[in-house]
Amino acid sequence: RTPGVEPVTKPAHVVEFTTSVTLAVDAATPWGVGGPLAEILPGTTVERLDAAAASNGGLPKALLTATGRPLVLVVRDAHRHGWLSAALHSALSERPDAYVVEMGVPGGAPVGAMHVATFGSSPVCGRAAAEVLTGQL
C-alpha cells in the first residue's frame, strides 16, 4: 500500500485498458480489477478502452464518468504500448488522485496516487488487487 493514500471506500469507476493478446492467451481469458472491485464495493462501474476507443474520445468520456468518484486505471504492460503509456499519463494529468493497477510486467517508475503491481492478470490477481485497493490486504 502507498503510505498516506487512503483505500477506496466507495464505488469507483474502473477503466481497464485492453491491449492485444499473444497466442498463449485467448482473447476470452478473464482478467481485470473491475469485477472483483464491484463485488467488494457494489455500484462500482467498469469500462474497457482499446487503442481506438482511447484515441477517439473514449478517455475524456471515461474521466467525465468518474467525476466525484474514485478512479481506478488498469493496464497491462503499459511500457510496451506507446498509446497506452500516453493514455495513462493523460488520465493522470487530469486525475492525479487515480489509483493505477499494473496487471502485467511493470515498467518504469510507479505512477498514480496508489500503484499496485500484480505481475499477472489472472482472476486471482484481479481479486488481490481489489483487496489491496480497498485496504483488505
Coordinates of C-alpha atoms in Angstrom, one line a residue:
R1 CA 0.0 0.0 0.0
T2 CA 1.2 3.5 -0.7
P3 CA 1.9 5.4 2.5
G4 CA -0.6 8.3 3.1
V5 CA -3.1 7.2 0.5
E6 CA -6.5 6.2 1.7
P7 CA -8.0 3.0 0.4
V8 CA -11.0 3.0 -2.0
T9 CA -14.1 3.0 0.3
K10 CA -16.9 4.0 -2.1
P11 CA -18.0 2.8 -5.5
A12 CA -15.3 3.6 -8.1
H13 CA -15.2 3.9 -11.8
V14 CA -12.7 1.5 -13.3
V15 CA -11.1 1.9 -16.7
E16 CA -9.5 -1.2 -18.0
F17 CA -7.2 -0.6 -21.0
T18 CA -7.1 -3.5 -23.3
T19 CA -4.2 -4.5 -25.4
S20 CA -3.7 -7.3 -28.0
V21 CA -3.0 -10.7 -26.5
T22 CA -0.4 -13.2 -27.6
L23 CA -1.0 -16.7 -28.9
A24 CA -0.5 -18.1 -25.4
V25 CA -3.6 -16.2 -24.1
D26 CA -7.0 -16.5 -25.5
A27 CA -8.8 -13.2 -26.0
A28 CA -11.7 -14.5 -23.9
T29 CA -9.5 -15.2 -20.9
P30 CA -11.0 -13.2 -17.9
W31 CA -8.8 -10.5 -16.4
G32 CA -9.2 -7.2 -14.7
V33 CA -10.0 -5.5 -11.4
G34 CA -13.4 -4.1 -12.2
G35 CA -15.4 -7.3 -11.5
P36 CA -13.7 -8.1 -8.2
L37 CA -13.9 -4.5 -7.0
A38 CA -17.6 -4.3 -7.9
E39 CA -18.1 -7.4 -5.7
I40 CA -16.5 -5.6 -2.8
L41 CA -18.0 -2.2 -3.5
P42 CA -21.4 -2.6 -5.2
G43 CA -22.1 0.3 -7.5
T44 CA -18.6 0.3 -9.0
T45 CA -18.7 0.7 -12.7
V46 CA -16.3 -0.7 -15.3
E47 CA -15.5 0.2 -18.9
R48 CA -12.8 -1.1 -21.2
L49 CA -10.9 1.0 -23.7
D50 CA -8.7 -0.2 -26.5
A51 CA -6.3 1.9 -28.5
A52 CA -9.0 3.1 -31.0
A53 CA -11.5 4.0 -28.2
A54 CA -8.9 5.7 -26.1
S55 CA -7.8 7.9 -29.1
N56 CA -11.3 8.6 -30.3
G57 CA -12.8 10.4 -27.3
G58 CA -13.2 7.4 -25.0
L59 CA -10.7 8.6 -22.4
P60 CA -12.2 12.1 -21.8
K61 CA -15.6 10.4 -21.6
A62 CA -14.3 7.9 -19.1
L63 CA -12.8 10.6 -17.0
L64 CA -16.1 12.5 -17.0
T65 CA -17.9 9.4 -15.9
A66 CA -15.6 9.2 -12.9
T67 CA -16.3 12.7 -11.7
G68 CA -16.8 12.7 -8.0
R69 CA -15.8 9.0 -7.7
P70 CA -12.5 7.2 -7.1
L71 CA -10.9 6.4 -10.5
V72 CA -9.0 3.1 -11.0
L73 CA -6.9 2.8 -14.1
V74 CA -6.0 -0.8 -15.0
V75 CA -3.2 -1.5 -17.5
R76 CA -1.2 -4.5 -18.8
D77 CA 2.4 -3.9 -19.8
A78 CA 1.9 -0.2 -20.3
H79 CA 5.5 0.4 -21.1
R80 CA 5.2 -1.9 -24.2
H81 CA 2.5 0.1 -25.8
G82 CA 3.0 3.8 -26.7
W83 CA -0.7 4.6 -26.9
L84 CA -1.3 3.0 -23.5
S85 CA 1.5 5.0 -21.8
A86 CA 0.2 8.2 -23.4
A87 CA -3.3 7.4 -22.3
L88 CA -2.2 6.6 -18.8
H89 CA -0.2 9.8 -18.5
S90 CA -3.0 11.9 -20.0
A91 CA -5.5 10.4 -17.5
L92 CA -3.2 11.1 -14.6
S93 CA -2.6 14.7 -15.7
E94 CA -6.4 15.2 -15.3
R95 CA -6.8 12.9 -12.3
P96 CA -3.5 12.7 -10.3
D97 CA -5.6 11.1 -7.5
A98 CA -6.3 8.0 -9.6
Y99 CA -5.3 4.5 -8.5
V100 CA -3.2 2.6 -11.0
V101 CA -3.1 -1.2 -11.2
E102 CA -0.5 -2.7 -13.5
M103 CA -1.5 -6.3 -14.3
G104 CA 1.4 -7.2 -16.5
V105 CA 5.1 -6.7 -16.1
P106 CA 5.6 -3.3 -14.5
G107 CA 8.0 -1.0 -16.3
G108 CA 9.3 2.4 -15.2
A109 CA 8.5 4.2 -12.0
P110 CA 5.2 3.6 -10.3
V111 CA 2.6 6.3 -11.2
G112 CA -0.8 7.3 -9.7
A113 CA -1.8 8.1 -6.1
M114 CA -1.6 4.4 -5.4
H115 CA 0.2 2.0 -7.7
V116 CA -0.4 -1.8 -7.4
A117 CA 1.6 -4.2 -9.5
T118 CA 0.2 -7.7 -9.7
F119 CA 2.8 -9.3 -12.1
G120 CA 0.0 -11.2 -13.8
S121 CA -3.6 -10.8 -15.0
S122 CA -5.3 -13.9 -13.8
P123 CA -8.6 -13.6 -11.9
V124 CA -6.9 -14.2 -8.6
C125 CA -4.5 -11.3 -9.3
G126 CA -7.5 -9.1 -10.0
R127 CA -9.1 -10.1 -6.7
A128 CA -5.9 -9.5 -4.8
A129 CA -5.5 -6.0 -6.4
A130 CA -9.1 -5.2 -5.5
E131 CA -8.5 -6.2 -1.9
V132 CA -5.3 -4.1 -1.7
L133 CA -7.2 -1.1 -3.2
T134 CA -9.9 -1.4 -0.5
G135 CA -7.5 -1.9 2.3
Q136 CA -8.4 -5.6 2.9
L137 CA -4.8 -6.7 2.3

